[in-house]
Amino acid sequence: MATLLTPGTLAPEFRLPVTPDQKLGLNELRGKPVILAFYPADWSPVCGDQMALYNEILPEFRKYGAELLGISVDGAWCHEAFAKERNIHFPLLADFEPKGAVARAFGAYREEDGMAERALFVIDKDGTIRWSYCSPIAVNPGADGILDALEALPK
C-alpha cells in the first residue's frame, strides 16, 4: 500500500483534463475545501459504487462549501462515458499522461498495478491537506471520514 501525504502537508498543485478539451487545476478551487477521491478505475464494481455514493451525498459535501474531484488514471473519454452512464455530477479528472503523475505526487499510486490507490484527501481552503485515508483496494471507504474531516475544518 502506498504512503499518502499526511495532514499538515501543502497539497501539490496539479492541472488535469476534466473533459477531452478542458482542464481543471487545484489552484482554481482555492478558497474552498476540496475533497480528492483517487480511485483505481472507472468501470470497476467498487469504484462505480463509491462514485455513485459520493454523487448521492454531494449535497452533504456542498453544505460545507466543498468541491469533490474524482481522479483516476483513466482517460478523459473514459471518464466522460462513465459519468454519463452513472449520471455523475462532479468532475472526474484524468491522471492519464503522464500516467499517474498526480497520484504519485500525493503518494496514492500503485506501482505494481499501474493505477491509483483508493485514497481520499480533504484539503482546506488554503491548500493544506487536513485529512487523508487509504482504503484497501476492494473496500468502498464510504463518506463518514470525509464528512468528519469537513466538520473539523476551521470555520
PDB file of C-alpha atoms in Angstrom:
ATOM      1  CA  MET A   1       0.000   0.000   0.000  1.00  0.00           C
ATOM      2  CA  ALA A   2       1.265   3.487  -0.845  1.00  0.00           C
ATOM      3  CA  THR A   3       2.349   6.090   1.707  1.00  0.00           C
ATOM      4  CA  LEU A   4      -0.043   9.008   1.406  1.00  0.00           C
ATOM      5  CA  LEU A   5       0.793  12.629   2.044  1.00  0.00           C
ATOM      6  CA  THR A   6      -0.178  13.382   5.617  1.00  0.00           C
ATOM      7  CA  PRO A   7      -2.260  16.110   7.261  1.00  0.00           C
ATOM      8  CA  GLY A   8      -0.391  19.400   7.543  1.00  0.00           C
ATOM      9  CA  THR A   9       1.274  18.960   4.124  1.00  0.00           C
ATOM     10  CA  LEU A  10       0.647  21.564   1.432  1.00  0.00           C
ATOM     11  CA  ALA A  11      -1.233  19.788  -1.358  1.00  0.00           C
ATOM     12  CA  PRO A  12       0.768  19.538  -4.606  1.00  0.00           C
ATOM     13  CA  GLU A  13      -0.630  21.710  -7.383  1.00  0.00           C
ATOM     14  CA  PHE A  14      -1.921  19.985 -10.492  1.00  0.00           C
ATOM     15  CA  ARG A  15      -3.920  20.649 -13.620  1.00  0.00           C
ATOM     16  CA  LEU A  16      -5.666  17.699 -15.281  1.00  0.00           C
ATOM     17  CA  PRO A  17      -8.196  17.135 -18.071  1.00  0.00           C
ATOM     18  CA  VAL A  18     -11.782  17.204 -16.821  1.00  0.00           C
ATOM     19  CA  THR A  19     -13.195  16.737 -20.334  1.00  0.00           C
ATOM     20  CA  PRO A  20     -11.417  15.902 -23.586  1.00  0.00           C
ATOM     21  CA  ASP A  21     -10.868  19.644 -24.195  1.00  0.00           C
ATOM     22  CA  GLN A  22     -10.899  21.294 -20.740  1.00  0.00           C
ATOM     23  CA  LYS A  23      -8.559  21.169 -17.757  1.00  0.00           C
ATOM     24  CA  LEU A  24      -9.084  21.962 -14.081  1.00  0.00           C
ATOM     25  CA  GLY A  25      -6.375  22.923 -11.611  1.00  0.00           C
ATOM     26  CA  LEU A  26      -6.419  22.597  -7.841  1.00  0.00           C
ATOM     27  CA  ASN A  27      -5.479  26.268  -7.509  1.00  0.00           C
ATOM     28  CA  GLU A  28      -8.730  27.209  -9.285  1.00  0.00           C
ATOM     29  CA  LEU A  29     -10.608  25.919  -6.228  1.00  0.00           C
ATOM     30  CA  ARG A  30      -8.524  27.845  -3.670  1.00  0.00           C
ATOM     31  CA  GLY A  31     -10.769  29.411  -1.034  1.00  0.00           C
ATOM     32  CA  LYS A  32     -12.955  26.278  -0.799  1.00  0.00           C
ATOM     33  CA  PRO A  33     -12.408  22.919   0.882  1.00  0.00           C
ATOM     34  CA  VAL A  34     -11.587  20.259  -1.718  1.00  0.00           C
ATOM     35  CA  ILE A  35     -12.169  16.518  -1.491  1.00  0.00           C
ATOM     36  CA  LEU A  36      -9.871  14.433  -3.687  1.00  0.00           C
ATOM     37  CA  ALA A  37     -11.109  10.905  -4.255  1.00  0.00           C
ATOM     38  CA  PHE A  38      -8.430   8.854  -6.037  1.00  0.00           C
ATOM     39  CA  TYR A  39      -9.823   5.566  -7.316  1.00  0.00           C
ATOM     40  CA  PRO A  40      -8.450   2.670  -9.405  1.00  0.00           C
ATOM     41  CA  ALA A  41     -10.697   2.553 -12.491  1.00  0.00           C
ATOM     42  CA  ASP A  42     -13.985   3.948 -13.787  1.00  0.00           C
ATOM     43  CA  TRP A  43     -15.722   0.679 -14.568  1.00  0.00           C
ATOM     44  CA  SER A  44     -14.669  -1.480 -11.628  1.00  0.00           C
ATOM     45  CA  PRO A  45     -17.622  -2.518  -9.416  1.00  0.00           C
ATOM     46  CA  VAL A  46     -16.259  -0.992  -6.188  1.00  0.00           C
ATOM     47  CA  CYS A  47     -15.286   2.266  -7.922  1.00  0.00           C
ATOM     48  CA  GLY A  48     -18.723   2.537  -9.502  1.00  0.00           C
ATOM     49  CA  ASP A  49     -20.385   2.065  -6.111  1.00  0.00           C
ATOM     50  CA  GLN A  50     -18.020   4.555  -4.435  1.00  0.00           C
ATOM     51  CA  MET A  51     -18.543   7.283  -7.043  1.00  0.00           C
ATOM     52  CA  ALA A  52     -22.316   6.660  -7.051  1.00  0.00           C
ATOM     53  CA  LEU A  53     -22.370   7.068  -3.248  1.00  0.00           C
ATOM     54  CA  TYR A  54     -20.450  10.350  -3.462  1.00  0.00           C
ATOM     55  CA  ASN A  55     -22.805  11.520  -6.188  1.00  0.00           C
ATOM     56  CA  GLU A  56     -25.791  10.805  -3.903  1.00  0.00           C
ATOM     57  CA  ILE A  57     -24.373  12.688  -0.946  1.00  0.00           C
ATOM     58  CA  LEU A  58     -22.877  15.539  -2.968  1.00  0.00           C
ATOM     59  CA  PRO A  59     -25.379  17.953  -1.322  1.00  0.00           C
ATOM     60  CA  GLU A  60     -23.910  16.996   2.090  1.00  0.00           C
ATOM     61  CA  PHE A  61     -20.388  17.862   0.883  1.00  0.00           C
ATOM     62  CA  ARG A  62     -21.645  21.136  -0.574  1.00  0.00           C
ATOM     63  CA  LYS A  63     -23.164  22.144   2.807  1.00  0.00           C
ATOM     64  CA  TYR A  64     -19.513  22.658   3.796  1.00  0.00           C
ATOM     65  CA  GLY A  65     -18.832  24.584   0.590  1.00  0.00           C
ATOM     66  CA  ALA A  66     -16.616  21.693  -0.529  1.00  0.00           C
ATOM     67  CA  GLU A  67     -15.799  20.677  -4.083  1.00  0.00           C
ATOM     68  CA  LEU A  68     -15.359  16.982  -4.878  1.00  0.00           C
ATOM     69  CA  LEU A  69     -12.923  15.779  -7.533  1.00  0.00           C
ATOM     70  CA  GLY A  70     -12.619  12.142  -8.577  1.00  0.00           C
ATOM     71  CA  ILE A  71      -9.198  11.194 -10.009  1.00  0.00           C
ATOM     72  CA  SER A  72      -8.055   8.025 -11.760  1.00  0.00           C
ATOM     73  CA  VAL A  73      -5.571   7.109 -14.488  1.00  0.00           C
ATOM     74  CA  ASP A  74      -8.412   6.593 -16.978  1.00  0.00           C
ATOM     75  CA  GLY A  75      -8.557   8.977 -19.940  1.00  0.00           C
ATOM     76  CA  ALA A  76     -10.990  11.886 -20.340  1.00  0.00           C
ATOM     77  CA  TRP A  77     -13.111   9.986 -22.876  1.00  0.00           C
ATOM     78  CA  CYS A  78     -13.461   7.058 -20.498  1.00  0.00           C
ATOM     79  CA  HIS A  79     -14.453   9.437 -17.672  1.00  0.00           C
ATOM     80  CA  GLU A  80     -16.993  11.109 -19.933  1.00  0.00           C
ATOM     81  CA  ALA A  81     -18.675   7.790 -20.771  1.00  0.00           C
ATOM     82  CA  PHE A  82     -18.583   6.641 -17.115  1.00  0.00           C
ATOM     83  CA  ALA A  83     -20.035   9.935 -15.826  1.00  0.00           C
ATOM     84  CA  LYS A  84     -22.786   9.843 -18.444  1.00  0.00           C
ATOM     85  CA  GLU A  85     -23.670   6.199 -17.700  1.00  0.00           C
ATOM     86  CA  ARG A  86     -23.688   6.748 -13.919  1.00  0.00           C
ATOM     87  CA  ASN A  87     -25.152  10.274 -14.003  1.00  0.00           C
ATOM     88  CA  ILE A  88     -22.166  11.614 -12.044  1.00  0.00           C
ATOM     89  CA  HIS A  89     -22.417  15.330 -11.223  1.00  0.00           C
ATOM     90  CA  PHE A  90     -18.880  16.130 -10.090  1.00  0.00           C
ATOM     91  CA  PRO A  91     -15.644  16.390 -12.084  1.00  0.00           C
ATOM     92  CA  LEU A  92     -13.656  13.242 -12.858  1.00  0.00           C
ATOM     93  CA  LEU A  93     -10.064  14.165 -13.642  1.00  0.00           C
ATOM     94  CA  ALA A  94      -7.860  12.146 -15.996  1.00  0.00           C
ATOM     95  CA  ASP A  95      -4.435  11.442 -14.464  1.00  0.00           C
ATOM     96  CA  PHE A  96      -3.674   9.745 -17.771  1.00  0.00           C
ATOM     97  CA  GLU A  97      -0.497  11.316 -19.199  1.00  0.00           C
ATOM     98  CA  PRO A  98       1.995  11.179 -17.723  1.00  0.00           C
ATOM     99  CA  LYS A  99       0.203   8.214 -16.225  1.00  0.00           C
ATOM    100  CA  GLY A 100      -0.457   8.588 -12.511  1.00  0.00           C
ATOM    101  CA  ALA A 101       1.740  11.681 -12.052  1.00  0.00           C
ATOM    102  CA  VAL A 102      -0.736  13.374  -9.686  1.00  0.00           C
ATOM    103  CA  ALA A 103      -1.440  10.138  -7.807  1.00  0.00           C
ATOM    104  CA  ARG A 104       2.329   9.736  -7.353  1.00  0.00           C
ATOM    105  CA  ALA A 105       2.622  13.316  -6.064  1.00  0.00           C
ATOM    106  CA  PHE A 106       0.033  12.518  -3.370  1.00  0.00           C
ATOM    107  CA  GLY A 107       1.598   9.116  -2.586  1.00  0.00           C
ATOM    108  CA  ALA A 108      -1.506   7.408  -3.942  1.00  0.00           C
ATOM    109  CA  TYR A 109      -0.140   5.397  -6.888  1.00  0.00           C
ATOM    110  CA  ARG A 110       0.039   1.602  -7.027  1.00  0.00           C
ATOM    111  CA  GLU A 111       3.263   0.896  -8.921  1.00  0.00           C
ATOM    112  CA  GLU A 112       2.522  -2.845  -9.002  1.00  0.00           C
ATOM    113  CA  ASP A 113      -0.849  -2.322 -10.745  1.00  0.00           C
ATOM    114  CA  GLY A 114      -0.317   0.946 -12.647  1.00  0.00           C
ATOM    115  CA  MET A 115      -3.346   2.640 -11.127  1.00  0.00           C
ATOM    116  CA  ALA A 116      -4.341   4.915  -8.263  1.00  0.00           C
ATOM    117  CA  GLU A 117      -4.983   3.693  -4.758  1.00  0.00           C
ATOM    118  CA  ARG A 118      -8.454   4.112  -3.313  1.00  0.00           C
ATOM    119  CA  ALA A 119      -7.287   7.213  -1.425  1.00  0.00           C
ATOM    120  CA  LEU A 120      -9.129  10.199  -0.005  1.00  0.00           C
ATOM    121  CA  PHE A 121      -7.884  13.664   0.891  1.00  0.00           C
ATOM    122  CA  VAL A 122      -9.635  16.657   2.409  1.00  0.00           C
ATOM    123  CA  ILE A 123      -7.798  19.887   1.606  1.00  0.00           C
ATOM    124  CA  ASP A 124      -8.645  23.152   3.356  1.00  0.00           C
ATOM    125  CA  LYS A 125      -9.364  26.469   1.644  1.00  0.00           C
ATOM    126  CA  ASP A 126      -5.665  27.407   1.861  1.00  0.00           C
ATOM    127  CA  GLY A 127      -4.456  24.250   0.112  1.00  0.00           C
ATOM    128  CA  THR A 128      -3.264  22.272   3.148  1.00  0.00           C
ATOM    129  CA  ILE A 129      -4.162  18.595   3.486  1.00  0.00           C
ATOM    130  CA  ARG A 130      -6.267  18.205   6.645  1.00  0.00           C
ATOM    131  CA  TRP A 131      -7.162  14.504   6.348  1.00  0.00           C
ATOM    132  CA  SER A 132      -6.018  11.570   4.249  1.00  0.00           C
ATOM    133  CA  TYR A 133      -7.054   7.937   4.155  1.00  0.00           C
ATOM    134  CA  CYS A 134      -6.111   4.933   2.037  1.00  0.00           C
ATOM    135  CA  SER A 135      -8.712   2.187   1.854  1.00  0.00           C
ATOM    136  CA  PRO A 136      -7.946  -1.404   0.891  1.00  0.00           C
ATOM    137  CA  ILE A 137      -8.404  -1.579  -2.881  1.00  0.00           C
ATOM    138  CA  ALA A 138     -11.501  -3.819  -2.696  1.00  0.00           C
ATOM    139  CA  VAL A 139     -13.273  -1.809   0.016  1.00  0.00           C
ATOM    140  CA  ASN A 140     -15.513   1.196  -0.566  1.00  0.00           C
ATOM    141  CA  PRO A 141     -14.372   3.667   2.129  1.00  0.00           C
ATOM    142  CA  GLY A 142     -17.773   5.355   2.311  1.00  0.00           C
ATOM    143  CA  ALA A 143     -18.117   9.011   3.237  1.00  0.00           C
ATOM    144  CA  ASP A 144     -18.071   9.175   7.052  1.00  0.00           C
ATOM    145  CA  GLY A 145     -14.354  10.036   7.216  1.00  0.00           C
ATOM    146  CA  ILE A 146     -14.789  12.798   4.631  1.00  0.00           C
ATOM    147  CA  LEU A 147     -17.754  14.296   6.473  1.00  0.00           C
ATOM    148  CA  ASP A 148     -15.909  14.154   9.827  1.00  0.00           C
ATOM    149  CA  ALA A 149     -12.892  15.880   8.249  1.00  0.00           C
ATOM    150  CA  LEU A 150     -15.079  18.591   6.694  1.00  0.00           C
ATOM    151  CA  GLU A 151     -16.785  19.130  10.072  1.00  0.00           C
ATOM    152  CA  ALA A 152     -13.380  19.527  11.754  1.00  0.00           C
ATOM    153  CA  LEU A 153     -12.181  22.253   9.335  1.00  0.00           C
ATOM    154  CA  PRO A 154     -11.865  25.708  10.871  1.00  0.00           C
ATOM    155  CA  LYS A 155     -14.974  27.764  10.162  1.00  0.00           C
TER     156      LYS A 155
END
